[in-house]
Amino acid sequence: MDDFRETMRRSLQMTRAGDPAGATKLIQDSLRRSRSDVRAEPSVEPLAAPKGAPRRPAAAAPGGPVEDAEILEVTPPKVSPATGRPARARRAGGGPGLAAPPGARFERRRHTCVHGARDYLLYTPSGPVTGALVMLHGCTQSAEDFARGTAMNAAAETAGFVVIWPEQGRGDNASLCWNWFRGEDQAATGGEPALLADLARSVARDTGIPDGRVFAAGLSAGGAMAAILGQTHPDLFGAVGVHSGLAPCSARDVMSAFGAMRGDAAPGARALTLPCIVFQGLSDQTVAPVNAQRVTGPLSDTRTCAHSGAARSARVTTGRNAAGSAVELWEIDGAGHAWSGGATTGSYTDPKGPDASVEMIRFFLAQARARAGD
């Protein structure tokens, strides 16, 4: 771990000196060396990537160094023309964790608007559609990898949710991170929040889903961006799920991002005001556990109970945030930087933990019913 911290220090120096590519290579070389000495737990074999696709990472050891720490800045992307029309849909890859049941569809599409363009996967359930969920992957992950690891499509099928899986491009971030730490990507009117919200609205409009029954969730950098979506577009999103992420505006640049991830003071951080469910491993060495409490902010009417339905126990705190919205905070004993209850067919998952996908869907359904007055 000390060697990895030294690597991160050197990478920051290289980034400030104008060599982000060299900094990325330095981190990747360090991670390859660490994998040769430590067996990942839980054990996950990399999936065979489609021809031309980037290689997916192996799972990281809970509490160990992971590639998700790569948040290096890149040249701003060129904005595509505003056609407003997705590319022709094609079926997403199959295999473990991705097979759609009869009547359901899992397709690859592209969304283009004035704020940019991104590829995405779209899962449409076999029955009536009742809601939509945007799922944002972590750094170095692809949308397909994230879908495999979280098994969220299966959880969403039971609720009648369509699931939108946006995919970050390497031209937008060299490590495939959502740019949660850049000021221009923290506002409602531009950058990635505006692009992702436009994508969510487009799918919701096409499937007849009203505002308030659209939700967002993500892991790590994706969790941080999901929190930003909830802050910037509370009219669209009824609730958000943040797994191993950070509060909106926890950082404004690369240097402050590393500090926030370590748990340093983040004076600009803003707690969410809309309903949220937050998962955090207490042995996470990539995003300090204190960040989970920064997402929720101070809570009132709290109740804490133990969850022991999985191999890893968890402390679950429920309450109300400053705006009076419902909050759940799941703090998982012994868990590192990985999706709790995930499948070993994807990266950054911990099958030993409570099933975050199932619990998030339950929470989102409860918020939808509360909003409808049921």
mmCIF file of C-alpha atoms in Angstrom:
data_model
loop_
_atom_site.group_PDB
_atom_site.id
_atom_site.type_symbol
_atom_site.label_atom_id
_atom_site.label_comp_id
_atom_site.label_asym_id
_atom_site.label_seq_id
_atom_site.Cartn_x
_atom_site.Cartn_y
_atom_site.Cartn_z
ATOM 1 C CA MET A 1 0.000 0.000 0.000
ATOM 2 C CA ASP A 2 2.876 2.384 0.773
ATOM 3 C CA ASP A 3 4.290 1.729 -2.705
ATOM 4 C CA PHE A 4 0.908 2.504 -4.231
ATOM 5 C CA ARG A 5 0.606 5.766 -2.303
ATOM 6 C CA GLU A 6 4.050 6.757 -3.601
ATOM 7 C CA THR A 7 2.893 5.914 -7.122
ATOM 8 C CA MET A 8 -0.180 8.134 -6.703
ATOM 9 C CA ARG A 9 2.014 10.975 -5.403
ATOM 10 C CA ARG A 10 4.292 10.708 -8.424
ATOM 11 C CA SER A 11 1.318 10.504 -10.783
ATOM 12 C CA LEU A 12 -0.063 13.755 -9.378
ATOM 13 C CA GLN A 13 3.301 15.437 -9.967
ATOM 14 C CA MET A 14 3.324 14.205 -13.570
ATOM 15 C CA THR A 15 -0.255 15.409 -14.099
ATOM 16 C CA ARG A 16 0.585 18.881 -12.818
ATOM 17 C CA ALA A 17 3.645 18.875 -15.086
ATOM 18 C CA GLY A 18 1.429 18.306 -18.118
ATOM 19 C CA ASP A 19 1.995 14.587 -18.635
ATOM 20 C CA PRO A 20 -1.364 12.853 -17.878
ATOM 21 C CA ALA A 21 -0.588 9.987 -20.260
ATOM 22 C CA GLY A 22 2.649 9.235 -18.419
ATOM 23 C CA ALA A 23 0.827 9.417 -15.082
ATOM 24 C CA THR A 24 -1.786 6.940 -16.283
ATOM 25 C CA LYS A 25 0.913 4.518 -17.458
ATOM 26 C CA LEU A 26 2.707 4.821 -14.112
ATOM 27 C CA ILE A 27 -0.442 3.828 -12.194
ATOM 28 C CA GLN A 28 -1.263 0.982 -14.573
ATOM 29 C CA ASP A 29 2.265 -0.439 -14.264
ATOM 30 C CA SER A 30 1.997 -0.284 -10.479
ATOM 31 C CA LEU A 31 -1.359 -2.046 -10.496
ATOM 32 C CA ARG A 32 -0.038 -4.810 -12.743
ATOM 33 C CA ARG A 33 2.820 -5.399 -10.299
ATOM 34 C CA SER A 34 0.451 -5.507 -7.340
ATOM 35 C CA ARG A 35 -1.769 -8.066 -9.052
ATOM 36 C CA SER A 36 1.183 -10.378 -9.604
ATOM 37 C CA ASP A 37 1.732 -10.509 -5.820
ATOM 38 C CA VAL A 38 -1.833 -10.492 -4.438
ATOM 39 C CA ARG A 39 -4.727 -12.737 -5.454
ATOM 40 C CA ALA A 40 -7.923 -10.781 -5.877
ATOM 41 C CA GLU A 41 -10.743 -11.476 -3.429
ATOM 42 C CA PRO A 42 -13.403 -12.132 -4.486
ATOM 43 C CA SER A 43 -11.810 -14.071 -7.348
ATOM 44 C CA VAL A 44 -12.943 -12.844 -10.744
ATOM 45 C CA GLU A 45 -11.496 -13.803 -14.103
ATOM 46 C CA PRO A 46 -11.486 -11.080 -16.791
ATOM 47 C CA LEU A 47 -14.173 -11.577 -19.413
ATOM 48 C CA ALA A 48 -13.187 -11.917 -23.034
ATOM 49 C CA ALA A 49 -13.590 -8.474 -24.542
ATOM 50 C CA PRO A 50 -15.152 -7.924 -27.973
ATOM 51 C CA LYS A 51 -12.667 -7.248 -30.734
ATOM 52 C CA GLY A 52 -11.435 -3.688 -30.495
ATOM 53 C CA ALA A 53 -12.797 -3.143 -26.970
ATOM 54 C CA PRO A 54 -10.528 -2.249 -24.043
ATOM 55 C CA ARG A 55 -9.534 -5.107 -21.753
ATOM 56 C CA ARG A 56 -11.632 -5.246 -18.606
ATOM 57 C CA PRO A 57 -9.811 -5.247 -15.283
ATOM 58 C CA ALA A 58 -9.708 -8.157 -12.897
ATOM 59 C CA ALA A 59 -11.486 -7.680 -9.602
ATOM 60 C CA ALA A 60 -9.621 -5.817 -6.926
ATOM 61 C CA ALA A 61 -9.006 -7.173 -3.478
ATOM 62 C CA PRO A 62 -11.377 -5.548 -0.987
ATOM 63 C CA GLY A 63 -9.375 -2.920 0.829
ATOM 64 C CA GLY A 64 -6.580 -3.064 -1.751
ATOM 65 C CA PRO A 65 -5.430 -0.693 -4.511
ATOM 66 C CA VAL A 66 -7.756 -0.469 -7.496
ATOM 67 C CA GLU A 67 -7.669 1.225 -10.864
ATOM 68 C CA ASP A 68 -10.716 3.282 -9.911
ATOM 69 C CA ALA A 69 -8.290 5.707 -8.298
ATOM 70 C CA GLU A 70 -7.349 6.928 -11.781
ATOM 71 C CA ILE A 71 -9.096 10.269 -12.236
ATOM 72 C CA LEU A 72 -6.639 11.993 -14.526
ATOM 73 C CA GLU A 73 -7.833 14.920 -16.587
ATOM 74 C CA VAL A 74 -7.937 14.649 -20.361
ATOM 75 C CA THR A 75 -8.476 17.015 -23.271
ATOM 76 C CA PRO A 76 -12.130 18.141 -23.359
ATOM 77 C CA PRO A 77 -14.114 16.147 -25.933
ATOM 78 C CA LYS A 78 -15.480 17.650 -29.108
ATOM 79 C CA VAL A 79 -19.242 18.153 -29.009
ATOM 80 C CA SER A 80 -21.168 16.170 -31.607
ATOM 81 C CA PRO A 81 -23.941 17.721 -33.742
ATOM 82 C CA ALA A 82 -27.357 17.768 -32.068
ATOM 83 C CA THR A 83 -29.328 15.184 -33.998
ATOM 84 C CA GLY A 84 -31.424 14.101 -31.041
ATOM 85 C CA ARG A 85 -31.708 10.619 -32.544
ATOM 86 C CA PRO A 86 -30.042 7.465 -31.200
ATOM 87 C CA ALA A 87 -28.103 5.238 -33.530
ATOM 88 C CA ARG A 88 -29.740 2.093 -34.798
ATOM 89 C CA ALA A 89 -30.123 -0.329 -31.897
ATOM 90 C CA ARG A 90 -28.184 -3.585 -31.871
ATOM 91 C CA ARG A 91 -28.252 -6.370 -29.345
ATOM 92 C CA ALA A 92 -25.792 -6.203 -26.475
ATOM 93 C CA GLY A 93 -23.367 -9.043 -25.896
ATOM 94 C CA GLY A 94 -24.743 -12.138 -24.213
ATOM 95 C CA GLY A 95 -23.107 -14.503 -21.796
ATOM 96 C CA PRO A 96 -23.287 -14.934 -18.031
ATOM 97 C CA GLY A 97 -25.393 -12.291 -16.327
ATOM 98 C CA LEU A 98 -26.641 -10.672 -19.541
ATOM 99 C CA ALA A 99 -29.140 -13.105 -21.040
ATOM 100 C CA ALA A 100 -32.528 -11.357 -21.263
ATOM 101 C CA PRO A 101 -35.614 -13.418 -20.373
ATOM 102 C CA PRO A 102 -38.283 -14.078 -23.026
ATOM 103 C CA GLY A 103 -39.980 -10.839 -24.007
ATOM 104 C CA ALA A 104 -37.219 -8.613 -22.627
ATOM 105 C CA ARG A 105 -34.606 -6.801 -24.731
ATOM 106 C CA PHE A 106 -31.011 -5.756 -24.095
ATOM 107 C CA GLU A 107 -29.685 -3.478 -26.832
ATOM 108 C CA ARG A 108 -26.737 -1.221 -27.557
ATOM 109 C CA ARG A 109 -27.596 2.304 -28.681
ATOM 110 C CA ARG A 110 -26.081 5.776 -28.966
ATOM 111 C CA HIS A 111 -27.479 9.055 -27.675
ATOM 112 C CA THR A 112 -26.508 12.395 -29.185
ATOM 113 C CA CYS A 113 -27.575 15.854 -28.042
ATOM 114 C CA VAL A 114 -26.166 19.376 -27.770
ATOM 115 C CA HIS A 115 -24.166 18.322 -24.715
ATOM 116 C CA GLY A 116 -22.309 15.488 -26.430
ATOM 117 C CA ALA A 117 -22.793 11.823 -27.255
ATOM 118 C CA ARG A 118 -22.378 8.491 -25.487
ATOM 119 C CA ASP A 119 -23.005 4.858 -26.255
ATOM 120 C CA TYR A 120 -25.330 3.088 -23.849
ATOM 121 C CA LEU A 121 -26.995 -0.246 -23.233
ATOM 122 C CA LEU A 122 -30.753 -0.343 -22.728
ATOM 123 C CA TYR A 123 -32.562 -3.115 -20.889
ATOM 124 C CA THR A 124 -36.326 -3.259 -21.471
ATOM 125 C CA PRO A 125 -38.243 -5.641 -19.176
ATOM 126 C CA SER A 126 -40.619 -8.290 -20.452
ATOM 127 C CA GLY A 127 -43.664 -6.807 -18.713
ATOM 128 C CA PRO A 128 -45.181 -3.341 -18.311
ATOM 129 C CA VAL A 129 -42.652 -0.553 -17.749
ATOM 130 C CA THR A 130 -43.056 1.234 -14.405
ATOM 131 C CA GLY A 131 -39.812 3.182 -14.049
ATOM 132 C CA ALA A 132 -36.315 3.831 -15.358
ATOM 133 C CA LEU A 133 -32.900 3.499 -13.743
ATOM 134 C CA VAL A 134 -29.631 5.034 -14.970
ATOM 135 C CA MET A 135 -26.652 2.865 -13.926
ATOM 136 C CA LEU A 136 -23.211 4.516 -14.023
ATOM 137 C CA HIS A 137 -20.111 2.309 -14.013
ATOM 138 C CA GLY A 138 -16.849 2.977 -12.202
ATOM 139 C CA CYS A 139 -13.453 3.789 -13.681
ATOM 140 C CA THR A 140 -11.929 1.236 -16.104
ATOM 141 C CA GLN A 141 -15.289 -0.535 -16.372
ATOM 142 C CA SER A 142 -17.552 -0.841 -19.393
ATOM 143 C CA ALA A 143 -21.339 -0.744 -19.294
ATOM 144 C CA GLU A 144 -21.479 -4.457 -20.121
ATOM 145 C CA ASP A 145 -19.015 -5.359 -17.378
ATOM 146 C CA PHE A 146 -21.013 -3.311 -14.862
ATOM 147 C CA ALA A 147 -24.258 -4.949 -15.960
ATOM 148 C CA ARG A 148 -22.741 -8.397 -15.453
ATOM 149 C CA GLY A 149 -21.315 -7.614 -12.045
ATOM 150 C CA THR A 150 -24.347 -5.904 -10.521
ATOM 151 C CA ALA A 151 -27.035 -8.159 -12.065
ATOM 152 C CA MET A 152 -29.251 -5.084 -11.943
ATOM 153 C CA ASN A 153 -31.191 -6.148 -15.033
ATOM 154 C CA ALA A 154 -32.545 -9.150 -13.129
ATOM 155 C CA ALA A 155 -33.530 -6.987 -10.160
ATOM 156 C CA ALA A 156 -35.126 -4.399 -12.458
ATOM 157 C CA GLU A 157 -37.090 -7.075 -14.326
ATOM 158 C CA THR A 158 -39.057 -7.862 -11.168
ATOM 159 C CA ALA A 159 -39.967 -4.179 -10.758
ATOM 160 C CA GLY A 160 -40.697 -3.398 -14.407
ATOM 161 C CA PHE A 161 -37.819 -0.927 -14.718
ATOM 162 C CA VAL A 162 -35.956 -0.151 -17.900
ATOM 163 C CA VAL A 163 -32.239 0.139 -17.153
ATOM 164 C CA ILE A 164 -30.017 2.638 -18.962
ATOM 165 C CA TRP A 165 -26.304 1.792 -18.918
ATOM 166 C CA PRO A 166 -24.329 4.818 -20.250
ATOM 167 C CA GLU A 167 -20.730 4.152 -21.220
ATOM 168 C CA GLN A 168 -17.909 6.634 -20.766
ATOM 169 C CA GLY A 169 -15.594 7.047 -23.744
ATOM 170 C CA ARG A 170 -11.813 6.954 -23.523
ATOM 171 C CA GLY A 171 -11.745 10.268 -25.375
ATOM 172 C CA ASP A 172 -13.748 11.808 -22.527
ATOM 173 C CA ASN A 173 -11.636 10.307 -19.742
ATOM 174 C CA ALA A 174 -8.542 8.183 -20.299
ATOM 175 C CA SER A 175 -9.512 5.826 -17.457
ATOM 176 C CA LEU A 176 -13.207 5.678 -18.423
ATOM 177 C CA CYS A 177 -14.191 7.599 -15.271
ATOM 178 C CA TRP A 178 -17.186 9.890 -15.159
ATOM 179 C CA ASN A 179 -15.712 13.342 -14.548
ATOM 180 C CA TRP A 180 -17.330 13.992 -11.161
ATOM 181 C CA PHE A 181 -14.331 16.071 -10.005
ATOM 182 C CA ARG A 182 -14.459 18.757 -12.730
ATOM 183 C CA GLY A 183 -16.409 21.927 -12.160
ATOM 184 C CA GLU A 184 -17.770 21.919 -15.702
ATOM 185 C CA ASP A 185 -19.257 18.460 -15.067
ATOM 186 C CA GLN A 186 -21.101 19.417 -11.884
ATOM 187 C CA ALA A 187 -23.767 21.755 -13.298
ATOM 188 C CA ALA A 188 -27.284 21.120 -14.546
ATOM 189 C CA THR A 189 -26.898 23.077 -17.761
ATOM 190 C CA GLY A 190 -23.791 21.508 -19.272
ATOM 191 C CA GLY A 191 -21.230 18.743 -19.254
ATOM 192 C CA GLU A 192 -21.937 15.159 -18.303
ATOM 193 C CA PRO A 193 -24.877 15.866 -15.957
ATOM 194 C CA ALA A 194 -26.753 17.607 -18.762
ATOM 195 C CA LEU A 195 -25.893 14.844 -21.240
ATOM 196 C CA LEU A 196 -26.935 12.021 -18.898
ATOM 197 C CA ALA A 197 -30.131 13.794 -17.874
ATOM 198 C CA ASP A 198 -31.005 14.327 -21.535
ATOM 199 C CA LEU A 199 -30.461 10.616 -22.175
ATOM 200 C CA ALA A 200 -32.671 9.691 -19.213
ATOM 201 C CA ARG A 201 -35.425 12.077 -20.336
ATOM 202 C CA SER A 202 -35.275 10.690 -23.865
ATOM 203 C CA VAL A 203 -35.704 7.090 -22.724
ATOM 204 C CA ALA A 204 -38.388 8.073 -20.209
ATOM 205 C CA ARG A 205 -40.298 9.932 -22.901
ATOM 206 C CA ASP A 206 -40.079 7.013 -25.321
ATOM 207 C CA THR A 207 -41.300 4.538 -22.699
ATOM 208 C CA GLY A 208 -43.954 6.743 -21.095
ATOM 209 C CA ILE A 209 -42.242 7.118 -17.713
ATOM 210 C CA PRO A 210 -43.099 10.328 -15.813
ATOM 211 C CA ASP A 211 -40.596 12.471 -13.952
ATOM 212 C CA GLY A 212 -40.064 11.187 -10.439
ATOM 213 C CA ARG A 213 -40.060 7.555 -11.548
ATOM 214 C CA VAL A 214 -36.595 7.939 -13.028
ATOM 215 C CA PHE A 215 -33.688 6.992 -10.764
ATOM 216 C CA ALA A 216 -29.891 6.983 -10.927
ATOM 217 C CA ALA A 217 -27.243 4.834 -9.257
ATOM 218 C CA GLY A 218 -23.557 4.126 -9.668
ATOM 219 C CA LEU A 219 -20.318 2.776 -8.268
ATOM 220 C CA SER A 220 -17.358 4.930 -7.213
ATOM 221 C CA ALA A 221 -16.902 7.595 -9.919
ATOM 222 C CA GLY A 222 -20.311 6.499 -11.214
ATOM 223 C CA GLY A 223 -21.764 6.843 -7.725
ATOM 224 C CA ALA A 224 -20.340 10.340 -7.457
ATOM 225 C CA MET A 225 -21.898 11.248 -10.809
ATOM 226 C CA ALA A 226 -25.238 9.715 -9.777
ATOM 227 C CA ALA A 227 -25.162 11.990 -6.726
ATOM 228 C CA ILE A 228 -24.489 14.966 -8.993
ATOM 229 C CA LEU A 229 -27.466 13.997 -11.168
ATOM 230 C CA GLY A 230 -29.681 13.946 -8.096
ATOM 231 C CA GLN A 231 -28.436 17.355 -7.031
ATOM 232 C CA THR A 232 -28.649 19.018 -10.439
ATOM 233 C CA HIS A 233 -31.893 17.432 -11.685
ATOM 234 C CA PRO A 234 -34.187 16.795 -8.692
ATOM 235 C CA ASP A 235 -37.201 17.387 -10.933
ATOM 236 C CA LEU A 236 -36.277 14.359 -13.041
ATOM 237 C CA PHE A 237 -34.803 11.871 -10.573
ATOM 238 C CA GLY A 238 -36.988 10.563 -7.770
ATOM 239 C CA ALA A 239 -34.076 9.103 -5.790
ATOM 240 C CA VAL A 240 -30.464 8.045 -6.242
ATOM 241 C CA GLY A 241 -28.245 5.176 -5.133
ATOM 242 C CA VAL A 242 -24.594 5.881 -4.322
ATOM 243 C CA HIS A 243 -22.221 2.945 -3.870
ATOM 244 C CA SER A 244 -18.689 3.782 -2.692
ATOM 245 C CA GLY A 245 -19.062 7.290 -4.095
ATOM 246 C CA LEU A 246 -18.708 10.913 -3.036
ATOM 247 C CA ALA A 247 -20.976 13.875 -2.402
ATOM 248 C CA PRO A 248 -21.545 16.463 -5.150
ATOM 249 C CA CYS A 249 -18.842 19.128 -5.366
ATOM 250 C CA SER A 250 -16.432 17.167 -3.159
ATOM 251 C CA ALA A 251 -13.676 18.233 -5.570
ATOM 252 C CA ARG A 252 -13.016 20.787 -8.306
ATOM 253 C CA ASP A 253 -9.883 19.295 -9.847
ATOM 254 C CA VAL A 254 -7.614 16.251 -9.762
ATOM 255 C CA MET A 255 -5.666 17.277 -6.667
ATOM 256 C CA SER A 256 -8.747 17.947 -4.533
ATOM 257 C CA ALA A 257 -10.331 14.741 -5.863
ATOM 258 C CA PHE A 258 -7.546 12.593 -4.433
ATOM 259 C CA GLY A 259 -7.878 14.454 -1.150
ATOM 260 C CA ALA A 260 -11.638 13.880 -0.998
ATOM 261 C CA MET A 261 -11.187 10.201 -1.780
ATOM 262 C CA ARG A 262 -8.701 9.917 1.094
ATOM 263 C CA GLY A 263 -11.254 11.484 3.410
ATOM 264 C CA ASP A 264 -9.638 14.913 3.685
ATOM 265 C CA ALA A 265 -11.921 17.840 4.448
ATOM 266 C CA ALA A 266 -14.124 18.712 1.467
ATOM 267 C CA PRO A 267 -15.588 22.148 2.267
ATOM 268 C CA GLY A 268 -17.477 22.328 -1.013
ATOM 269 C CA ALA A 269 -19.253 18.974 -0.589
ATOM 270 C CA ARG A 270 -23.033 19.191 -0.652
ATOM 271 C CA ALA A 271 -25.234 16.559 0.953
ATOM 272 C CA LEU A 272 -28.122 15.309 -1.145
ATOM 273 C CA THR A 273 -31.609 16.655 -0.497
ATOM 274 C CA LEU A 274 -33.611 14.096 -2.463
ATOM 275 C CA PRO A 275 -34.154 10.493 -1.246
ATOM 276 C CA CYS A 276 -31.007 8.388 -1.417
ATOM 277 C CA ILE A 277 -29.702 4.947 -0.521
ATOM 278 C CA VAL A 278 -25.970 4.759 0.126
ATOM 279 C CA PHE A 279 -23.702 1.700 0.339
ATOM 280 C CA GLN A 280 -20.175 1.892 1.724
ATOM 281 C CA GLY A 281 -17.597 -0.737 2.621
ATOM 282 C CA LEU A 282 -15.927 0.043 5.927
ATOM 283 C CA SER A 283 -12.623 -1.414 4.677
ATOM 284 C CA ASP A 284 -12.611 0.636 1.472
ATOM 285 C CA GLN A 285 -9.073 1.916 0.834
ATOM 286 C CA THR A 286 -9.993 3.822 -2.336
ATOM 287 C CA VAL A 287 -12.896 6.007 -1.191
ATOM 288 C CA ALA A 288 -12.758 6.705 2.534
ATOM 289 C CA PRO A 289 -15.945 5.637 4.367
ATOM 290 C CA VAL A 290 -16.487 9.163 5.706
ATOM 291 C CA ASN A 291 -17.641 10.123 2.209
ATOM 292 C CA ALA A 292 -20.844 8.119 2.655
ATOM 293 C CA GLN A 293 -21.892 10.393 5.514
ATOM 294 C CA ARG A 294 -21.061 13.424 3.402
ATOM 295 C CA VAL A 295 -23.506 12.144 0.783
ATOM 296 C CA THR A 296 -26.344 11.753 3.291
ATOM 297 C CA GLY A 297 -25.541 14.745 5.482
ATOM 298 C CA PRO A 298 -26.841 14.942 9.066
ATOM 299 C CA LEU A 299 -29.927 12.781 9.601
ATOM 300 C CA SER A 300 -32.906 13.107 11.917
ATOM 301 C CA ASP A 301 -35.425 10.504 13.114
ATOM 302 C CA THR A 302 -32.706 7.903 12.761
ATOM 303 C CA ARG A 303 -32.995 4.219 13.430
ATOM 304 C CA THR A 304 -30.067 1.823 13.208
ATOM 305 C CA CYS A 305 -30.298 -1.934 12.889
ATOM 306 C CA ALA A 306 -28.019 -4.825 11.997
ATOM 307 C CA HIS A 307 -28.347 -6.687 8.707
ATOM 308 C CA SER A 308 -27.058 -10.238 8.881
ATOM 309 C CA GLY A 309 -28.611 -11.870 5.825
ATOM 310 C CA ALA A 310 -25.285 -12.136 3.968
ATOM 311 C CA ALA A 311 -21.775 -13.366 4.724
ATOM 312 C CA ARG A 312 -20.796 -9.793 5.549
ATOM 313 C CA SER A 313 -22.816 -8.026 8.218
ATOM 314 C CA ALA A 314 -23.926 -4.436 7.795
ATOM 315 C CA ARG A 315 -25.188 -1.583 9.916
ATOM 316 C CA VAL A 316 -28.233 0.043 8.312
ATOM 317 C CA THR A 317 -29.221 3.541 9.376
ATOM 318 C CA THR A 318 -32.513 5.009 8.199
ATOM 319 C CA GLY A 319 -33.629 8.577 8.708
ATOM 320 C CA ARG A 320 -34.471 11.908 7.117
ATOM 321 C CA ASN A 321 -32.055 14.396 5.608
ATOM 322 C CA ALA A 322 -32.179 18.167 5.958
ATOM 323 C CA ALA A 323 -34.926 18.371 3.327
ATOM 324 C CA GLY A 324 -37.015 15.696 5.042
ATOM 325 C CA SER A 325 -36.326 13.072 2.372
ATOM 326 C CA ALA A 326 -35.893 9.388 3.194
ATOM 327 C CA VAL A 327 -32.309 8.125 3.499
ATOM 328 C CA GLU A 328 -30.774 4.689 3.997
ATOM 329 C CA LEU A 329 -27.084 4.255 4.804
ATOM 330 C CA TRP A 330 -25.619 0.741 4.555
ATOM 331 C CA GLU A 331 -22.165 0.428 6.166
ATOM 332 C CA ILE A 332 -20.714 -3.008 5.428
ATOM 333 C CA ASP A 333 -18.177 -4.638 7.721
ATOM 334 C CA GLY A 334 -15.008 -5.878 6.024
ATOM 335 C CA ALA A 335 -16.074 -4.764 2.548
ATOM 336 C CA GLY A 336 -13.695 -2.960 0.226
ATOM 337 C CA HIS A 337 -14.187 -0.984 -2.953
ATOM 338 C CA ALA A 338 -16.665 -3.253 -4.711
ATOM 339 C CA TRP A 339 -20.381 -3.607 -5.499
ATOM 340 C CA SER A 340 -21.976 -5.375 -2.552
ATOM 341 C CA GLY A 341 -23.700 -8.646 -3.395
ATOM 342 C CA GLY A 342 -22.470 -8.512 -6.986
ATOM 343 C CA ALA A 343 -21.718 -11.435 -9.278
ATOM 344 C CA THR A 344 -18.246 -12.773 -9.998
ATOM 345 C CA THR A 345 -18.909 -12.424 -13.737
ATOM 346 C CA GLY A 346 -18.099 -8.700 -13.455
ATOM 347 C CA SER A 347 -15.276 -6.628 -11.999
ATOM 348 C CA TYR A 348 -15.222 -4.819 -8.634
ATOM 349 C CA THR A 349 -17.862 -7.004 -6.978
ATOM 350 C CA ASP A 350 -18.155 -8.553 -3.527
ATOM 351 C CA PRO A 351 -20.604 -11.494 -3.540
ATOM 352 C CA LYS A 352 -20.286 -11.776 0.249
ATOM 353 C CA GLY A 353 -22.124 -8.522 0.933
ATOM 354 C CA PRO A 354 -25.821 -7.642 1.083
ATOM 355 C CA ASP A 355 -27.402 -7.425 -2.374
ATOM 356 C CA ALA A 356 -27.138 -3.731 -3.207
ATOM 357 C CA SER A 357 -29.056 -4.131 -6.481
ATOM 358 C CA VAL A 358 -32.096 -5.702 -4.825
ATOM 359 C CA GLU A 359 -32.062 -3.186 -1.968
ATOM 360 C CA MET A 360 -31.783 -0.218 -4.328
ATOM 361 C CA ILE A 361 -34.751 -1.380 -6.402
ATOM 362 C CA ARG A 362 -36.782 -1.869 -3.198
ATOM 363 C CA PHE A 363 -35.873 1.645 -2.051
ATOM 364 C CA PHE A 364 -36.690 3.220 -5.410
ATOM 365 C CA LEU A 365 -40.087 1.509 -5.542
ATOM 366 C CA ALA A 366 -40.859 2.751 -2.029
ATOM 367 C CA GLN A 367 -40.004 6.326 -3.030
ATOM 368 C CA ALA A 368 -42.149 6.067 -6.159
ATOM 369 C CA ARG A 369 -45.105 4.878 -4.069
ATOM 370 C CA ALA A 370 -44.552 7.640 -1.515
ATOM 371 C CA ARG A 371 -44.439 10.245 -4.266
ATOM 372 C CA ALA A 372 -47.695 8.907 -5.711
ATOM 373 C CA GLY A 373 -49.322 9.002 -2.272
ATOM 374 C CA ASP A 374 -49.893 5.250 -2.149
#
